[in-house]
Coordinates of C-alpha atoms in Angstrom, one line a residue:
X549 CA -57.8 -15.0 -1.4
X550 CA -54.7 -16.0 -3.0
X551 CA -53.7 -19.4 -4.1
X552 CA -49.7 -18.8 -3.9
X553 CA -48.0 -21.9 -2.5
X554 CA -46.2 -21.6 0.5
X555 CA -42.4 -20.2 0.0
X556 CA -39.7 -22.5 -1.6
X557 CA -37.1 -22.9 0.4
X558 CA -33.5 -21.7 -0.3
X559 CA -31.9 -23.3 -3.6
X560 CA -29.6 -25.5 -1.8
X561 CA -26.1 -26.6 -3.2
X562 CA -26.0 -29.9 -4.8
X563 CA -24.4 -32.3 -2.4
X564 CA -23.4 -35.2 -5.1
X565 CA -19.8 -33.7 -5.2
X566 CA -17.4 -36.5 -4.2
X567 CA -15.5 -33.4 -2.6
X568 CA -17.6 -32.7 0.2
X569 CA -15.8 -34.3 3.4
X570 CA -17.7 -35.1 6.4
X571 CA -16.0 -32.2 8.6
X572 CA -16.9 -29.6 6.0
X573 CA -20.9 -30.9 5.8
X574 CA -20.7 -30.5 9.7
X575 CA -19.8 -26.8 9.7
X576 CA -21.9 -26.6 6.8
X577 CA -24.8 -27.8 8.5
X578 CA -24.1 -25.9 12.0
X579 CA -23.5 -22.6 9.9
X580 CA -26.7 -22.7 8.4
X581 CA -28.4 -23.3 11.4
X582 CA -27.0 -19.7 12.7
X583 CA -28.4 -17.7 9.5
X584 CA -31.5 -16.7 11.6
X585 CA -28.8 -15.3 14.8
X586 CA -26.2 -13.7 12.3
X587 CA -29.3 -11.8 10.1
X588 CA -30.6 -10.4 13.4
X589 CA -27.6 -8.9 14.3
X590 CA -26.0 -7.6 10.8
X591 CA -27.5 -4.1 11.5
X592 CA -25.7 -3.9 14.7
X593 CA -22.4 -5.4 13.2
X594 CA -22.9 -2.4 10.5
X595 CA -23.2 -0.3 13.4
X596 CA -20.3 -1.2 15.1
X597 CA -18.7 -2.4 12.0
X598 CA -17.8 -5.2 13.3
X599 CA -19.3 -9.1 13.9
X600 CA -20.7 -8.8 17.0
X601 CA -19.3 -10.8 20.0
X602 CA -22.3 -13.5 19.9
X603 CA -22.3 -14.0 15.9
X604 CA -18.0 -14.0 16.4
X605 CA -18.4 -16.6 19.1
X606 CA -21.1 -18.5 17.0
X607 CA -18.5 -18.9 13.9
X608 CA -15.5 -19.6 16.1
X609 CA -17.9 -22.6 17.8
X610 CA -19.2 -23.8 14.8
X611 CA -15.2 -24.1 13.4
X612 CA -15.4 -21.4 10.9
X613 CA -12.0 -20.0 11.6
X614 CA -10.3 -23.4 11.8
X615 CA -11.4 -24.3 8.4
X616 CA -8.3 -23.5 7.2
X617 CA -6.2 -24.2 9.9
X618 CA -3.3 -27.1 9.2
X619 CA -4.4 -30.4 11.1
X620 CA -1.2 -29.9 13.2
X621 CA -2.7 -26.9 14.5
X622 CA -6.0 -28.5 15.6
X623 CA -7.5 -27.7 12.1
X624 CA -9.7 -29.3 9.6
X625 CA -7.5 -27.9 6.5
X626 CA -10.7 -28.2 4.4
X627 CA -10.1 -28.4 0.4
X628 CA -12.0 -25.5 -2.0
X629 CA -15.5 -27.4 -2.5
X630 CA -15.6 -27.9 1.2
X631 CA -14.7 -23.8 2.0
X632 CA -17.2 -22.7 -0.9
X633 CA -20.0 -24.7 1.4
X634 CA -19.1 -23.1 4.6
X635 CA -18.6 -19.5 2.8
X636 CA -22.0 -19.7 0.3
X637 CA -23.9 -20.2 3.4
X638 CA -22.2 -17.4 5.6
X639 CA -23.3 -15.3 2.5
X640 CA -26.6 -16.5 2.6
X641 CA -27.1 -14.9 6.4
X642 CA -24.9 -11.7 6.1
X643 CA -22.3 -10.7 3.3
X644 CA -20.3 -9.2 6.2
X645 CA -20.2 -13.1 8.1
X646 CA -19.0 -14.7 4.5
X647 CA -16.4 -12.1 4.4
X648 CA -15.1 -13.5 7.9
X649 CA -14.9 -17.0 6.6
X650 CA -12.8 -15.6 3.6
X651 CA -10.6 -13.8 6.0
X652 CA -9.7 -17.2 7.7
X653 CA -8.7 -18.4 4.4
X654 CA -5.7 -15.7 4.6
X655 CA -3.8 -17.8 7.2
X656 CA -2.3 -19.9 4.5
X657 CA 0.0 -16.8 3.7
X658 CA 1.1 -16.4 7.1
X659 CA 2.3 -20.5 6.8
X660 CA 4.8 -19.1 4.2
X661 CA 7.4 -17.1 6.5
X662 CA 9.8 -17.8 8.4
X663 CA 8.7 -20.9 11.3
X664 CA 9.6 -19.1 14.2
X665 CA 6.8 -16.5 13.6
X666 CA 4.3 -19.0 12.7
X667 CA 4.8 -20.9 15.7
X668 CA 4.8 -17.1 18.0
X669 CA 1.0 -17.2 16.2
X670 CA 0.4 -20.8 16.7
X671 CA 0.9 -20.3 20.2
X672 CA -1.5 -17.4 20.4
X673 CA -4.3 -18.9 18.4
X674 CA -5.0 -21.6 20.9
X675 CA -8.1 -20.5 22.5
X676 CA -8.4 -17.6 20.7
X677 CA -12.2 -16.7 19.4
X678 CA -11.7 -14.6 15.6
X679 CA -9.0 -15.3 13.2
X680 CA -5.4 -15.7 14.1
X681 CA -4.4 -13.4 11.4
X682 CA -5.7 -10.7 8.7
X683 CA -3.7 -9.6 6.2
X684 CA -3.5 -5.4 5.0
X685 CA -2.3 -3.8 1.8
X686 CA -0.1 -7.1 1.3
X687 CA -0.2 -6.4 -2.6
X688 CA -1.5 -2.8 -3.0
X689 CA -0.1 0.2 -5.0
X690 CA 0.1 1.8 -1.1
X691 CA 1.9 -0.4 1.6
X692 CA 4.1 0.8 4.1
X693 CA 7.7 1.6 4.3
X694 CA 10.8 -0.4 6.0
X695 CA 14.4 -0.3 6.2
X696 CA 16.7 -3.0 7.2
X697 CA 18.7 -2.5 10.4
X698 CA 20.8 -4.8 12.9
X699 CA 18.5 -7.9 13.6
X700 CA 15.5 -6.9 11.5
X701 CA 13.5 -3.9 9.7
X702 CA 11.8 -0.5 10.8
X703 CA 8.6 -0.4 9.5
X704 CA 6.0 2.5 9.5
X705 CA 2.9 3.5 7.2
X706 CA -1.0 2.5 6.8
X707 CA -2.3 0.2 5.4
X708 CA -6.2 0.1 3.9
X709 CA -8.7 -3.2 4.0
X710 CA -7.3 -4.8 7.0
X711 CA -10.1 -7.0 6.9
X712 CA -11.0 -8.6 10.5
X713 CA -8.7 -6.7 12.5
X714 CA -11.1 -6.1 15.2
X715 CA -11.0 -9.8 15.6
X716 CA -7.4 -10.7 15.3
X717 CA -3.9 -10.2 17.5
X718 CA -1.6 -10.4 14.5
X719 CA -1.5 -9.0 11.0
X720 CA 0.4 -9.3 7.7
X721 CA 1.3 -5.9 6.1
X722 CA 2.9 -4.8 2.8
X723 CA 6.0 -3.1 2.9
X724 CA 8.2 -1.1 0.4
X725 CA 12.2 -1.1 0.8
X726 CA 15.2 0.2 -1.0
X727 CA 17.5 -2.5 -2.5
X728 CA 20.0 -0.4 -2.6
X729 CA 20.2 0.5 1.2
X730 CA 18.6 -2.2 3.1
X731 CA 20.3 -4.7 0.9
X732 CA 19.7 -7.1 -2.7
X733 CA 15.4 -8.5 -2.5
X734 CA 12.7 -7.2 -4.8
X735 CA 11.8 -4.1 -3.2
X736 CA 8.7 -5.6 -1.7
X737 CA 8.3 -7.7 1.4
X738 CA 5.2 -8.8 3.8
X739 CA 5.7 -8.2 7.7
X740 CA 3.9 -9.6 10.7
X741 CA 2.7 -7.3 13.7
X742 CA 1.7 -7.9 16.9
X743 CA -1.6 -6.1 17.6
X744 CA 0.1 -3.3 20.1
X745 CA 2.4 -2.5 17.4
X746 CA 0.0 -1.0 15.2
X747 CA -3.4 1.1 15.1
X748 CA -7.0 -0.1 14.3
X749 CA -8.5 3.3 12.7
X750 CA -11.5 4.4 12.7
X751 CA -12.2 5.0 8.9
X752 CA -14.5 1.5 8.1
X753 CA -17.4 4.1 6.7
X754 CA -18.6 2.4 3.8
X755 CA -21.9 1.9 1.7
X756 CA -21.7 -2.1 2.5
X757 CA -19.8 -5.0 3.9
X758 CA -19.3 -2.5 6.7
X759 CA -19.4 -5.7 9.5
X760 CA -15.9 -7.0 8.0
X761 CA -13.4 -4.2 10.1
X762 CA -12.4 -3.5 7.3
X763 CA -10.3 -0.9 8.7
X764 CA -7.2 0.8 8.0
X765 CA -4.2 -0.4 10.1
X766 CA -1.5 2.7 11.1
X767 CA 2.3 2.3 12.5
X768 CA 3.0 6.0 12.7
X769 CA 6.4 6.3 14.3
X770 CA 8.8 3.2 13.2
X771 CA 8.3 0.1 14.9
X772 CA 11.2 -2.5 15.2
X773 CA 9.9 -6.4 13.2
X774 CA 12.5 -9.0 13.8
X775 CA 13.8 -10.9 11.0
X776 CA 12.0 -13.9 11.2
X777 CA 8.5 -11.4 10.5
X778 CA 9.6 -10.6 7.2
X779 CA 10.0 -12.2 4.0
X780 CA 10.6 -10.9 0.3
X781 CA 7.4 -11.1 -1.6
X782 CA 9.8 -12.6 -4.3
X783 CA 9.9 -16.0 -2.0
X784 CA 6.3 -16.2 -1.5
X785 CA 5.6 -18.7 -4.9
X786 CA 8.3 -20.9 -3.5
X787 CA 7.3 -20.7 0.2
X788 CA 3.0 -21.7 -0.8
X789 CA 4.5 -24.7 -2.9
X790 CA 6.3 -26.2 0.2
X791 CA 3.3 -26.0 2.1
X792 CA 1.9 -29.2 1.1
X793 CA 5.1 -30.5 2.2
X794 CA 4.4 -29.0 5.8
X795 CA 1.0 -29.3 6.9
X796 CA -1.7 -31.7 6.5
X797 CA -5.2 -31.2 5.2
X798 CA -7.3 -31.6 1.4
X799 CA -6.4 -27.8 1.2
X800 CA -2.5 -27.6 1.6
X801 CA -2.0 -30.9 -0.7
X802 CA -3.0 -27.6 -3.3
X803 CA -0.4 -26.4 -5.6
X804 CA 0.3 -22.8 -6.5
X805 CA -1.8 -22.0 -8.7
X806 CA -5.0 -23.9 -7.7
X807 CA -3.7 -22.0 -4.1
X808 CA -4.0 -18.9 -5.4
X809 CA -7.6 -19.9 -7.0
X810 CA -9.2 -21.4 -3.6
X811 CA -8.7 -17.9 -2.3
X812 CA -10.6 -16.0 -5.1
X813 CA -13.3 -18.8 -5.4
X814 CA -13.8 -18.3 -1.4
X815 CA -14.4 -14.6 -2.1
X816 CA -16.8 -15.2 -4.8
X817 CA -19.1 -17.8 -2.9
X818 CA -20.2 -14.9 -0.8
X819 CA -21.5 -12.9 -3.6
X820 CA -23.3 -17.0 -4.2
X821 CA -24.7 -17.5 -1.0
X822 CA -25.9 -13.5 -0.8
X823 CA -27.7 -14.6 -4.6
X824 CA -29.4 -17.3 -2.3
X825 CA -30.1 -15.7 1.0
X826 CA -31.7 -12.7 -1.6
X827 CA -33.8 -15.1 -3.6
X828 CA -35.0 -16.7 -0.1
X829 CA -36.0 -13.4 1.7
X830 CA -37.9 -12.4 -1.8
X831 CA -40.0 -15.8 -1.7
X832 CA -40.9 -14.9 2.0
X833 CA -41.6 -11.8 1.3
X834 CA -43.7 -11.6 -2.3
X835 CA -46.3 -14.1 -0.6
X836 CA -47.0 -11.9 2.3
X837 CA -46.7 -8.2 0.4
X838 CA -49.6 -7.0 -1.6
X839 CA -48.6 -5.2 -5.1
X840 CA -48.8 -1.2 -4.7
X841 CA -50.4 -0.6 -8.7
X842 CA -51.7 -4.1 -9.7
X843 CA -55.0 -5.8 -8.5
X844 CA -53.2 -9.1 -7.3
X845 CA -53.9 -10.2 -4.0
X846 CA -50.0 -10.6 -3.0
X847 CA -46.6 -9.7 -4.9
X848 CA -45.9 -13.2 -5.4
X849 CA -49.3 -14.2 -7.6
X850 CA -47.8 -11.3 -10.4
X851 CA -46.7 -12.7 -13.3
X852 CA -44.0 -10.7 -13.8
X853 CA -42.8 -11.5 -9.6
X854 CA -42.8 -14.8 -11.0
X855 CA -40.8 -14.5 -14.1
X856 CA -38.4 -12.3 -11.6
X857 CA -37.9 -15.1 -10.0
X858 CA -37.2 -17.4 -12.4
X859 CA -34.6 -15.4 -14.0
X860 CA -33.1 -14.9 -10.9
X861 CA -33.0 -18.4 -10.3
X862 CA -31.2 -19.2 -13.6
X863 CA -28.8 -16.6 -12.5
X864 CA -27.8 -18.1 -9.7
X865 CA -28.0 -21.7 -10.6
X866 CA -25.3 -20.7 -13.6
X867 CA -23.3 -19.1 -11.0
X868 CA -23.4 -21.5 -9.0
X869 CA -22.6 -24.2 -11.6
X870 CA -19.7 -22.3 -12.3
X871 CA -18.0 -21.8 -8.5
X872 CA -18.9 -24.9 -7.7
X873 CA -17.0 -26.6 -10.7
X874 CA -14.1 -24.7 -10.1
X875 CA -14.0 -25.9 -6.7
X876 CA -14.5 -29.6 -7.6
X877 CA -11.6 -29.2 -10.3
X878 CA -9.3 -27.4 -7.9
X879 CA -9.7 -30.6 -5.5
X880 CA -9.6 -33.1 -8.2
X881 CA -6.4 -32.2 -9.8
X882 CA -5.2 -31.3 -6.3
X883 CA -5.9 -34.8 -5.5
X884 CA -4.1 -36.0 -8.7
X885 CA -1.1 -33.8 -8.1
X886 CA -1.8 -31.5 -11.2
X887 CA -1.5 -27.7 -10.6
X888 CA -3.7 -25.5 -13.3
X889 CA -1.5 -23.1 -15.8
X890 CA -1.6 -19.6 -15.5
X891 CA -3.9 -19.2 -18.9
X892 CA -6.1 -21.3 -16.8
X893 CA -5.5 -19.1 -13.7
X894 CA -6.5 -16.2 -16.1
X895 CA -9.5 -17.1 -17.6
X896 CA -10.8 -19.3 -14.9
X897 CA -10.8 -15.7 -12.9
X898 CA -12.4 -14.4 -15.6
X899 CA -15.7 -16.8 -15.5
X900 CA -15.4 -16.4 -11.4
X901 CA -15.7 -12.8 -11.9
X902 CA -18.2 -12.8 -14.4
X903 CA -20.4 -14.9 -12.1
X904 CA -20.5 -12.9 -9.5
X905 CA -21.7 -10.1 -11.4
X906 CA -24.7 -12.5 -12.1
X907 CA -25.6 -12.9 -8.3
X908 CA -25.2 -9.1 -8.2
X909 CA -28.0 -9.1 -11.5
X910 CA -30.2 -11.4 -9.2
X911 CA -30.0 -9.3 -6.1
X912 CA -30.6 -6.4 -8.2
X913 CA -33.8 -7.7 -10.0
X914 CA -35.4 -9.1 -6.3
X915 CA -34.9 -6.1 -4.7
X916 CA -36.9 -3.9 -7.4
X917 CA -38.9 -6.8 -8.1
X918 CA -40.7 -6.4 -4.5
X919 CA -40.0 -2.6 -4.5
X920 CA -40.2 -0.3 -2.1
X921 CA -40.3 -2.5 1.0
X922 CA -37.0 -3.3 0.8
X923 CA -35.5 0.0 1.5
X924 CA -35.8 -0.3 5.0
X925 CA -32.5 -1.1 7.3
X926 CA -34.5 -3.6 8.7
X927 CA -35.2 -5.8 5.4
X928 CA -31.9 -7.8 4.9
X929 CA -32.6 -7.4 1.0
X930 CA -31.3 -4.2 0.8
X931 CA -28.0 -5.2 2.7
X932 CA -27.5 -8.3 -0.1
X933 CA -27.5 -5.0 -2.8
X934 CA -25.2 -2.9 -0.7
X935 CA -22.6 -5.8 0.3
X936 CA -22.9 -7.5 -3.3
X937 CA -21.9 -3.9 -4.8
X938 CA -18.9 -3.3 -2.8
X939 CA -17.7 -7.2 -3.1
X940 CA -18.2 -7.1 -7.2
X941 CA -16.1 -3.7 -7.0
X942 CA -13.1 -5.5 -5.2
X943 CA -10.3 -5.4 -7.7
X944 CA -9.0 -8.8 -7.8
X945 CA -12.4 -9.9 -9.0
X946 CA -13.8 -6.4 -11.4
X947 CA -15.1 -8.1 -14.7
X948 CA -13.6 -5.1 -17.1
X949 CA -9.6 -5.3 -15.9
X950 CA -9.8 -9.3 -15.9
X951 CA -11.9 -9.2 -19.4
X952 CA -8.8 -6.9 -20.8
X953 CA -5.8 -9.3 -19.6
X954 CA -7.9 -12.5 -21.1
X955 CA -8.7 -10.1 -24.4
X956 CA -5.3 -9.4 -24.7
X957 CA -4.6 -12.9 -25.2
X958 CA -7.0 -13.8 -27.6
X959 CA -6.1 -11.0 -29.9
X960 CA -2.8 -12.2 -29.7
X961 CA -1.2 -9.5 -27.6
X962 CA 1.1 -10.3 -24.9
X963 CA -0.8 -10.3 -21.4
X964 CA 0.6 -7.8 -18.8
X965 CA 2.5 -10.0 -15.7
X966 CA 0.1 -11.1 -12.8
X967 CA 0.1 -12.1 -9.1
X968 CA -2.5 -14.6 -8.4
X969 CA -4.3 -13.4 -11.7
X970 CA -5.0 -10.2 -10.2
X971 CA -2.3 -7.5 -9.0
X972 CA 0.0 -6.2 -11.7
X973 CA 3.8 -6.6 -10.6
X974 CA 4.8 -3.1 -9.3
X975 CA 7.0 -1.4 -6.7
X976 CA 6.0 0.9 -4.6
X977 CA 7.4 4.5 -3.7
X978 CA 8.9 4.4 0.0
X979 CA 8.4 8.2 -0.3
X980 CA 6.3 9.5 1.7
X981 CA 5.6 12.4 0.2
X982 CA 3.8 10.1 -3.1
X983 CA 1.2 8.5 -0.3
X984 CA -2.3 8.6 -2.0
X985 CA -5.2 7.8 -0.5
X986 CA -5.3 3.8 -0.8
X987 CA -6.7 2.1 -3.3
X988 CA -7.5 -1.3 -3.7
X989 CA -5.4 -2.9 -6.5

């Protein structure tokens, strides 16, 4: 009979950080409480790639997509350590459900246009259930095309990764435009479209994260966008700084670069709380499994299950140390009015990166750990490899690229200009004859 002790429980985050607000332990709390609901129905959110309408109304309850909202709007405006708490835990239940509190996040980009559009949304979120915005192919090498006429633009084109638009009545699109005829700007601008102004396709058919909607958005005949939905991507660095001169909340006190770095931290505290939600499912699961070549009475009394899970635990416990001091510095300087420089913004992305790609290792060395088992659709191990894959291969947070820009700096080379640490300045072709199929930049 086997002598294992019972399962641990789930490494929790440490809650000594003076940056964890009472509002943000409360989702918290009522998130992880849902973990057992939003597990049960990831397979049929990958089915219908999509949250489903009980996990989307769970979220919206439990104030998921107000996290980020701006007090004015009836919003918490949570700072980063309170986000990466919320988020983590998502994780833990489904990487698909983290992904939607990351999505939320977004709405901070939609506060920078004009204020006649964000009040049109404003208007519309009350009462809605889901986000109140996603954003699509706002900084890609494809975006869509638009040309300046009386009053406004025309804008057609498809956009790829329009995360949550199942969920959402408005999103924020990248666009491409000729200086020369639609007058002086960068070349580049952001638009905001009202849900029956553009298509949801069906094209989401992916080897993980396939709950987000994810799907490509598609405006294939010109539409008309007022003015007041566009703005020059130039403006956007000025427009996040005056946030904090808007709106109220921890989060939009932020400057723009610790701004720019809540968003990315957000999106690596899924890849966290999937490290977690793993590690938890493989303690269930290596007390009750009995090894297929060894003479041990369960998984978990193997020496080398244990060592698995040891390393794994140092894994995550390093990652975690990591996205959870980032989080605490963003607040901290946020709360002293610094901003971090963009070396900082560079290399700080780095380590983020880099510790994702250690609660990918973690996943990893569970799942083979335990073995066969957790092949099955039903076994939420296998999702945490599938999701944590496609997140580490998103290309704001790919080790290599980010490894090359800090590398470049230390060997005394000059690094190539960034956007949030992530997107290489370009311009787009408003040709549509050069459309690729999209890529994520």
């Amino acid at each position: 009979m086997s002598t294992s002790p019972p399962p641990p429980t789930v490494p929790a985050a440490p809650v000594a950080s003076p940056w964890i607000s009472d509002e943000g332990r409360r989702i918290r709390d009522r998130v992880r409480e849902l973990i057992p609901l939003i597990r049960s129905q990831a397979r049929e959110g990958e089915r219908i790639s999509a949250l489903t309408p009980d996990v989307l109304d769970a979220l919206d309850d439990a104030g998921v997509f107000r996290m980020s909202m701006p007090v004015e709007w009836g919003g918490y405006g949570l700072g980063a350590r309170d986000l990466i708490e919320v988020v983590s835990v998502l994780g833990e239940g489904d990487g698909s459900a983290g992904w939607a509190g990351f999505v939320g996040v977004g709405l901070k980009n939609l506060l920078a246009m004009d204020p006649q559009v964000v009040e049109e949304v404003r208007a519309d979120a009350e009462g809605w259930v889901g986000p109140a915005v996603v954003g699509a192919s706002v900084y890609a090498t494809k975006v869509g095309a638009a040309r300046a006429v009386n009053g406004g633009w025309l804008v057609r084109g498809r956009w790829a990764f329009g995360s949550g638009c199942k969920h959402a009545q408005w999103a924020l699109a990248g666009v491409a435009f000729d200086p020369a005829e639609s007058g002086p700007g960068s070349g580049r601008g952001v638009v905001v479209l009202r849900r029956e102004q553009y298509e949801i396709l069906d094209d989401w058919d992916v080897m993980g994260l396939s709950g987000t909607a994810s799907n490509s958005l598609r405006v294939p005949d010109e539409v008309f966008v007022p003015a007041h939905r566009f703005l020059d991507l130039a403006e956007f660095p000025v427009r996040m700084q005056e946030l904090r001169n808007r709106y109220t909340g921890a989060g939009f006190a932020q400057r723009g670069q610790a701004s720019l770095l809540c968003a990315a931290l957000v999106n690596i505290a899924i890849a966290l709380g999937m490290a977690r939600g793993a590690l938890g499912c493989f303690a269930e699961q290596a007390v009750k499994r009995k090894p297929f070549s060894l003479p041990y009475p369960t998984i978990g009394d193997m020496a080398s299950a244990q060592v698995a899970a040891g390393k794994a635990l140092a894994m995550i416990n390093l990652a975690a140390a990591t996205i959870e001091g980032t989080a605490d510095q963003i607040d901290a300087r946020t709360a002293a009015g610094l901003d971090f420089t963009h070396e900082e913004d560079s290399e700080i992305s780095l380590s983020l990166a880099y510790a994702a790609n250690l609660c990918e290792e973690a996943i990893s060395l569970l799942q083979k750990t335990i073995g066969s088992s957790t092949v099955s659709l039903s076994n939420p191990i296998q999702r945490f490899v599938r999701d944590v894959r496609v997140l580490t291969s998103h290309g704001a947070i790919r080790v290599d690229p980010l490894a090359e820009q800090n590398g470049r700096r230390v060997l005394g080379l000059p690094p190539f200009a960034m956007f949030g640490s992530a997107v290489p300045e370009r311009r787009a072709s408003t040709d549509p004859s050069q459309d690729k199929e999209p890529i994520r930049a």
